């Protein structure tokens, strides 16, 4: 190997030979694919190795997001895959499984995959990505530190080999903005042929937020956040929760809630959070990863964001997922299907899409021992043996589109388990963890249900005109509302007519930029005003 | 501050002035107290600051293990405490609370405390400990990395100030055995007046393992580990589980189990694991912290332990707790009290001892989505919506001593909650998470219980001659045994007469050293042979 590298630097054009020298057939190889940082140069190079030399690799990947990730299986370099999320590649994974070219080890949440790196999935080789390196291998990951610390530690300290692709190699260590990964943890660096792929995944254009989203956001703020005194939280990435972010400085302010709720966040740096930050709602935000365009704004708000002395974000998915699991009062997010009991799934037939982080943040962590007002408010008795609970809120419209109800009798995940002979159905969030279901019809306070039957009646009560909703017993629904187990907007003192887009603190990307005093720089695809 | 330091180095004799210059009254201050690594020089210095200048600090500490930690509250430097474990200081914490000198924020497990550092307990100052530093602040923590990465990241990247005490400062960065923490994350280093305090907490002398421990160990191996195919696990630190470690190469081998169970461990480097490692049972061990005397042995077995290129252990409590939570099949440990339902606690009246890591590892993590044979074996039906479970085993003798039963009607934790007006009782492991209770009488397979009543009958069936055990219905016990819900040794084909210390692979510290081929160097207190 030493003839292929100068000190730690592998010349770009030698990368395929270098991989052939380092990797052995059958090796466990961690390939860094995150939501937003891709070791794509290394994955393309790995796809070009001589399959007589390297085959049947066992790939371990947080996110399988790029076509070249799956080329590895099609051409025989790799055989087995342990992963967390596949997103755009989910359909092709299903096809490769059916074709017998890809064997799934298991599908995980992000942090349970990291956890297994220290137990039974310890890698022999790690292929990672950073922005810059010096010749000693010190790495600047910039705002996209993401999964790198969790992946590298398991490899470096178990005699594995670490190769990091970077966009740029600097000669003088002083030219690194900061050190995110110490050079002594890195065996080799290589400058990629082009900067690693990154896209703005978490930017929601306020123009696409509807009046229905606003109504649901108002119900969330008044009927859940304020009622339970939610201080710390994680938001999903949909338009529903973006609406809430944009309602805090307007509707939330009118209810006198500033400083009382939503002070601490575990969240990517959503541009839709800018008005709430600028209005003084947000004390701090810890991030899984970053978001393109937010760089200058983040640098100007080190009081809110976790940053380095260089001003750029320090994200860390392992710690942020841990915080989202153990330290926050509430998880709220959307999903594609909810069944009559309240179980949810994002599975669609034929797509093996994985779990990402939702099941981790969207469950009541049984190891939690500290209390907070919101957590204690989930108790239904005062027995000192009764714990509080994390709030886990499913926020959904009753229909995905005109013909596709979100509330269904049976999850597609069950058919999926049968199709792929999975040991169990890929459920995203189990009913036993869900405390609230919120639709445009109302809120079902499921944590108050006294029986499984009552629980199902509560879900049906907010199921609108889906078949599940139409089958409900009106008298039972009236009882649930009278007893406070279900609340419709009018029960919360919210008039549907008030719920309009006018309430949003920003109604376009351009207005978000104004809130940021020009610091937020929207990527080109969002500059359509 | 700059006049007190040269570059990053604070002269030892200036530390009190330096702390007075850096810290402000009311600050949140993380003080590194771990099980085995103590920023004790910094805590003593903090105890000597002028309380006119610094008072009412909010201390955040994983472990409060040293008398000087509590001196801070007695003299008024600090006022509020968030912590995880207090061990030997538990009685004094209780007294300080009663005296109105100390206010507890909350008591946590280790990783939920780390998690809160990124949410609502972000520190302004971190006082940490390492073995060596260079003048740029690069830190060698050696085998005691422990909590440092989790504590420093939350401080460094949120504009906090990091001060690290080290035993030695080297001029040439090349003289550091390796870099555990990059210098750019550290603001100041100071050489301590004496090396930080460390003691061997997890060494169990095989001479103190009894025949009863051996009997229980045999039941565990045959009735739990082999039955459920436990591949990955965490052991508690008592003599019970030490017995299991020493029975694997003898009794376990005789059952033909090598390579089939106990391959992957999350565990401190227990000396009692040496015979199993040397016999080829153990593929790898990831560690929370280290254990004195194991240094040379660990350096010789990088195939098993996570080490740096220098040969010394890389421990990491955050990742190891994560692995123990999410990646292993089983947690097994002892406790002081188990109630009739199976809830457990280590609380004794007046002692505010904290949780440590047990509740985190001793629960069924609701966010787990990957399957393993042992995990799936906990299912009681084949419904694809039914998840597997982590095995959570309470391994206890029925009596603590002649007059003190372990199995009790009500936990002392309930009285404790009343005494200190805690929002809920400090339960270590909840009955709903416990899958097995193992005593010298037998194993109760609680995960099979079909009702709370049957569950209580199962606990009573293994409660021996405690009041709980004496009150059991013999016919019901016979039914539970006949149906396989409870197993006594004879039901497992284990003869009590076989269970003797002769079965232990090593019967003394000296024999452990022989197994290690002289590499294990027992600390003086264990060299009594």
GROMACS .gro file of C-alpha atoms in nm, chain A residues 106-109 111-112 114-120 122 145 149-151 153-159 178-182 184-185 232-233 264-266 283-286 302-309 312 314-316 318-320 322-328 339 343 355 359-371 375-376 379 383-388 411 414 417 423-430 432-433, chain B residues 106-109 111-112 114-120 122 145 149-151 153-159 178-182 184-185 232-233 264-266 283-286 302-309 312 314-316 318-320 322-328 339 343 355 359-371 375-376 379 383-388 411 414 417 423-430 432-433:
model
  202
  106UNK     CA    1  -3.097  -0.593   0.914
  107UNK     CA    2  -3.269  -0.257   0.886
  108UNK     CA    3  -3.199  -0.026   1.178
  109UNK     CA    4  -3.253   0.317   1.318
  111UNK     CA    5  -2.814   0.493   1.639
  112UNK     CA    6  -2.881   0.125   1.672
  114UNK     CA    7  -2.387   0.285   1.521
  115UNK     CA    8  -2.433   0.079   1.838
  116UNK     CA    9  -2.377  -0.246   1.651
  117UNK     CA   10  -2.045  -0.116   1.513
  118UNK     CA   11  -1.913  -0.167   1.867
  119UNK     CA   12  -2.065  -0.513   1.907
  120UNK     CA   13  -2.117  -0.743   1.610
  122UNK     CA   14  -1.732  -0.382   1.368
  145UNK     CA   15  -1.990   1.624   1.080
  149UNK     CA   16  -1.742   1.044   1.471
  150UNK     CA   17  -1.952   0.734   1.536
  151UNK     CA   18  -1.829   0.552   1.226
  153UNK     CA   19  -1.422   0.550   1.627
  154UNK     CA   20  -1.544   0.192   1.579
  155UNK     CA   21  -1.297   0.142   1.295
  156UNK     CA   22  -0.986   0.327   1.410
  157UNK     CA   23  -0.984   0.178   1.757
  158UNK     CA   24  -1.043  -0.178   1.641
  159UNK     CA   25  -0.740  -0.194   1.411
  178UNK     CA   26  -1.094   2.368   1.271
  179UNK     CA   27  -1.022   2.003   1.346
  180UNK     CA   28  -1.328   1.780   1.365
  181UNK     CA   29  -1.141   1.448   1.349
  182UNK     CA   30  -0.781   1.417   1.473
  184UNK     CA   31  -0.408   1.015   1.414
  185UNK     CA   32  -0.745   0.845   1.367
  232UNK     CA   33  -3.784   2.063   2.445
  233UNK     CA   34  -3.872   1.887   2.126
  264UNK     CA   35  -3.480   2.369   2.330
  265UNK     CA   36  -3.469   2.192   1.996
  266UNK     CA   37  -3.303   1.887   1.843
  283UNK     CA   38  -3.269   2.913   2.329
  284UNK     CA   39  -3.076   2.646   2.145
  285UNK     CA   40  -3.079   2.399   1.858
  286UNK     CA   41  -2.863   2.089   1.836
  302UNK     CA   42  -2.366   3.088   1.791
  303UNK     CA   43  -2.586   3.167   2.090
  304UNK     CA   44  -2.847   2.934   1.941
  305UNK     CA   45  -2.656   2.680   1.733
  306UNK     CA   46  -2.366   2.452   1.825
  307UNK     CA   47  -2.074   2.584   1.621
  308UNK     CA   48  -1.698   2.576   1.613
  309UNK     CA   49  -1.478   2.880   1.665
  312UNK     CA   50  -1.961   2.675   1.110
  314UNK     CA   51  -2.091   2.123   1.447
  315UNK     CA   52  -2.355   1.865   1.381
  316UNK     CA   53  -2.337   1.516   1.528
  318UNK     CA   54  -2.517   1.020   1.723
  319UNK     CA   55  -2.543   1.280   2.000
  320UNK     CA   56  -2.844   1.453   1.843
  322UNK     CA   57  -2.938   1.050   2.171
  323UNK     CA   58  -3.071   1.390   2.273
  324UNK     CA   59  -3.385   1.334   2.066
  325UNK     CA   60  -3.432   1.000   2.235
  326UNK     CA   61  -3.353   1.077   2.597
  327UNK     CA   62  -3.357   1.451   2.661
  328UNK     CA   63  -3.661   1.601   2.493
  339UNK     CA   64  -5.382   0.186   1.160
  343UNK     CA   65  -4.941   0.199   1.474
  355UNK     CA   66  -3.631   0.358   0.939
  359UNK     CA   67  -3.847   0.503   1.565
  360UNK     CA   68  -3.565   0.611   1.793
  361UNK     CA   69  -3.708   0.952   1.867
  362UNK     CA   70  -4.067   0.836   1.833
  363UNK     CA   71  -4.078   0.600   2.129
  364UNK     CA   72  -4.098   0.636   2.503
  365UNK     CA   73  -3.744   0.554   2.619
  366UNK     CA   74  -3.775   0.305   2.902
  367UNK     CA   75  -3.437   0.400   3.047
  368UNK     CA   76  -3.530   0.763   3.113
  369UNK     CA   77  -3.528   0.855   3.481
  370UNK     CA   78  -3.536   1.236   3.490
  371UNK     CA   79  -3.867   1.419   3.501
  375UNK     CA   80  -4.324   1.414   3.084
  376UNK     CA   81  -4.498   1.401   3.420
  379UNK     CA   82  -4.919   1.016   3.394
  383UNK     CA   83  -4.873   0.629   4.209
  384UNK     CA   84  -4.499   0.690   4.275
  385UNK     CA   85  -4.428   0.375   4.070
  386UNK     CA   86  -4.590   0.530   3.762
  387UNK     CA   87  -4.341   0.693   3.528
  388UNK     CA   88  -4.406   0.987   3.301
  411UNK     CA   89  -5.066  -0.131   0.748
  414UNK     CA   90  -4.764  -0.635   0.719
  417UNK     CA   91  -4.308  -0.845   0.593
  423UNK     CA   92  -3.908  -1.152   1.089
  424UNK     CA   93  -4.148  -0.873   1.173
  425UNK     CA   94  -4.341  -0.597   1.005
  426UNK     CA   95  -4.146  -0.272   0.947
  427UNK     CA   96  -4.352  -0.055   1.180
  428UNK     CA   97  -4.217   0.298   1.218
  429UNK     CA   98  -4.386   0.388   1.547
  430UNK     CA   99  -4.585   0.145   1.758
  432UNK     CA  100  -4.803   0.170   2.247
  433UNK     CA  101  -4.562   0.463   2.212
  635UNK     CA  102  -3.254   1.549   3.847
  636UNK     CA  103  -3.098   1.205   3.879
  637UNK     CA  104  -3.021   1.038   3.547
  638UNK     CA  105  -2.869   0.741   3.379
  640UNK     CA  106  -2.640   0.872   2.872
  641UNK     CA  107  -2.955   1.065   2.945
  643UNK     CA  108  -2.502   1.338   2.829
  644UNK     CA  109  -2.813   1.382   2.612
  645UNK     CA  110  -2.931   1.678   2.819
  646UNK     CA  111  -2.595   1.852   2.768
  647UNK     CA  112  -2.711   1.911   2.411
  648UNK     CA  113  -3.058   2.030   2.509
  649UNK     CA  114  -3.121   2.206   2.838
  651UNK     CA  115  -2.546   2.284   2.812
  674UNK     CA  116  -1.140   0.804   2.776
  678UNK     CA  117  -1.584   1.293   2.441
  679UNK     CA  118  -1.950   1.341   2.537
  680UNK     CA  119  -1.875   1.613   2.792
  682UNK     CA  120  -1.827   1.824   2.263
  683UNK     CA  121  -2.127   1.989   2.430
  684UNK     CA  122  -1.903   2.254   2.581
  685UNK     CA  123  -1.649   2.327   2.307
  686UNK     CA  124  -1.906   2.361   2.033
  687UNK     CA  125  -2.140   2.583   2.231
  688UNK     CA  126  -1.882   2.854   2.305
  707UNK     CA  127  -0.200   0.899   2.070
  708UNK     CA  128  -0.452   1.183   2.045
  709UNK     CA  129  -0.787   1.112   2.206
  710UNK     CA  130  -0.913   1.472   2.204
  711UNK     CA  131  -0.790   1.725   1.945
  713UNK     CA  132  -0.843   2.271   1.914
  714UNK     CA  133  -1.130   2.157   2.137
  761UNK     CA  134  -2.415  -1.040   2.274
  762UNK     CA  135  -2.450  -0.917   2.627
  793UNK     CA  136  -1.979  -1.007   2.182
  794UNK     CA  137  -1.954  -0.812   2.505
  795UNK     CA  138  -2.011  -0.458   2.628
  812UNK     CA  139  -1.475  -1.225   1.982
  813UNK     CA  140  -1.477  -0.869   2.112
  814UNK     CA  141  -1.530  -0.648   2.415
  815UNK     CA  142  -1.621  -0.280   2.402
  831UNK     CA  143  -0.618  -0.592   2.025
  832UNK     CA  144  -0.813  -0.864   1.843
  833UNK     CA  145  -1.058  -0.861   2.134
  834UNK     CA  146  -1.041  -0.511   2.285
  835UNK     CA  147  -1.084  -0.170   2.123
  836UNK     CA  148  -0.739  -0.011   2.147
  837UNK     CA  149  -0.533   0.263   1.993
  838UNK     CA  150  -0.217   0.202   1.790
  841UNK     CA  151  -0.389   0.109   2.529
  843UNK     CA  152  -1.000   0.323   2.398
  844UNK     CA  153  -1.302   0.322   2.624
  845UNK     CA  154  -1.604   0.541   2.556
  847UNK     CA  155  -2.140   0.709   2.563
  848UNK     CA  156  -2.091   0.461   2.280
  849UNK     CA  157  -2.066   0.162   2.513
  851UNK     CA  158  -2.548   0.302   2.348
  852UNK     CA  159  -2.423  -0.043   2.248
  853UNK     CA  160  -2.547  -0.187   2.578
  854UNK     CA  161  -2.882  -0.028   2.516
  855UNK     CA  162  -2.943  -0.096   2.149
  856UNK     CA  163  -2.707  -0.364   2.020
  857UNK     CA  164  -2.695  -0.649   2.270
  868UNK     CA  165  -4.072  -0.651   4.471
  872UNK     CA  166  -3.956  -0.409   4.002
  884UNK     CA  167  -2.884   0.521   3.869
  888UNK     CA  168  -3.174   0.145   3.384
  889UNK     CA  169  -3.040   0.228   3.040
  890UNK     CA  170  -2.909  -0.119   2.969
  891UNK     CA  171  -3.177  -0.289   3.178
  892UNK     CA  172  -3.477  -0.196   2.970
  893UNK     CA  173  -3.626  -0.309   2.644
  894UNK     CA  174  -3.540  -0.025   2.404
  895UNK     CA  175  -3.857   0.063   2.218
  896UNK     CA  176  -3.664   0.211   1.925
  897UNK     CA  177  -3.487  -0.113   1.834
  898UNK     CA  178  -3.581  -0.245   1.493
  899UNK     CA  179  -3.320  -0.512   1.414
  900UNK     CA  180  -3.378  -0.873   1.511
  904UNK     CA  181  -3.452  -1.111   2.077
  905UNK     CA  182  -3.705  -1.293   1.861
  908UNK     CA  183  -4.199  -1.327   2.144
  912UNK     CA  184  -4.802  -1.196   1.486
  913UNK     CA  185  -4.581  -0.985   1.253
  914UNK     CA  186  -4.675  -0.681   1.464
  915UNK     CA  187  -4.521  -0.839   1.775
  916UNK     CA  188  -4.167  -0.726   1.840
  917UNK     CA  189  -3.895  -0.926   2.007
  940UNK     CA  190  -3.941  -0.129   4.760
  943UNK     CA  191  -4.120   0.431   4.754
  946UNK     CA  192  -3.960   0.921   4.707
  952UNK     CA  193  -4.174   1.316   4.157
  953UNK     CA  194  -4.146   0.939   4.133
  954UNK     CA  195  -3.983   0.648   4.310
  955UNK     CA  196  -3.620   0.580   4.211
  956UNK     CA  197  -3.680   0.240   4.053
  957UNK     CA  198  -3.372   0.090   3.892
  958UNK     CA  199  -3.544  -0.156   3.658
  959UNK     CA  200  -3.920  -0.174   3.607
  961UNK     CA  201  -4.236  -0.444   3.268
  962UNK     CA  202  -3.880  -0.465   3.136
   0.00000   0.00000   0.00000
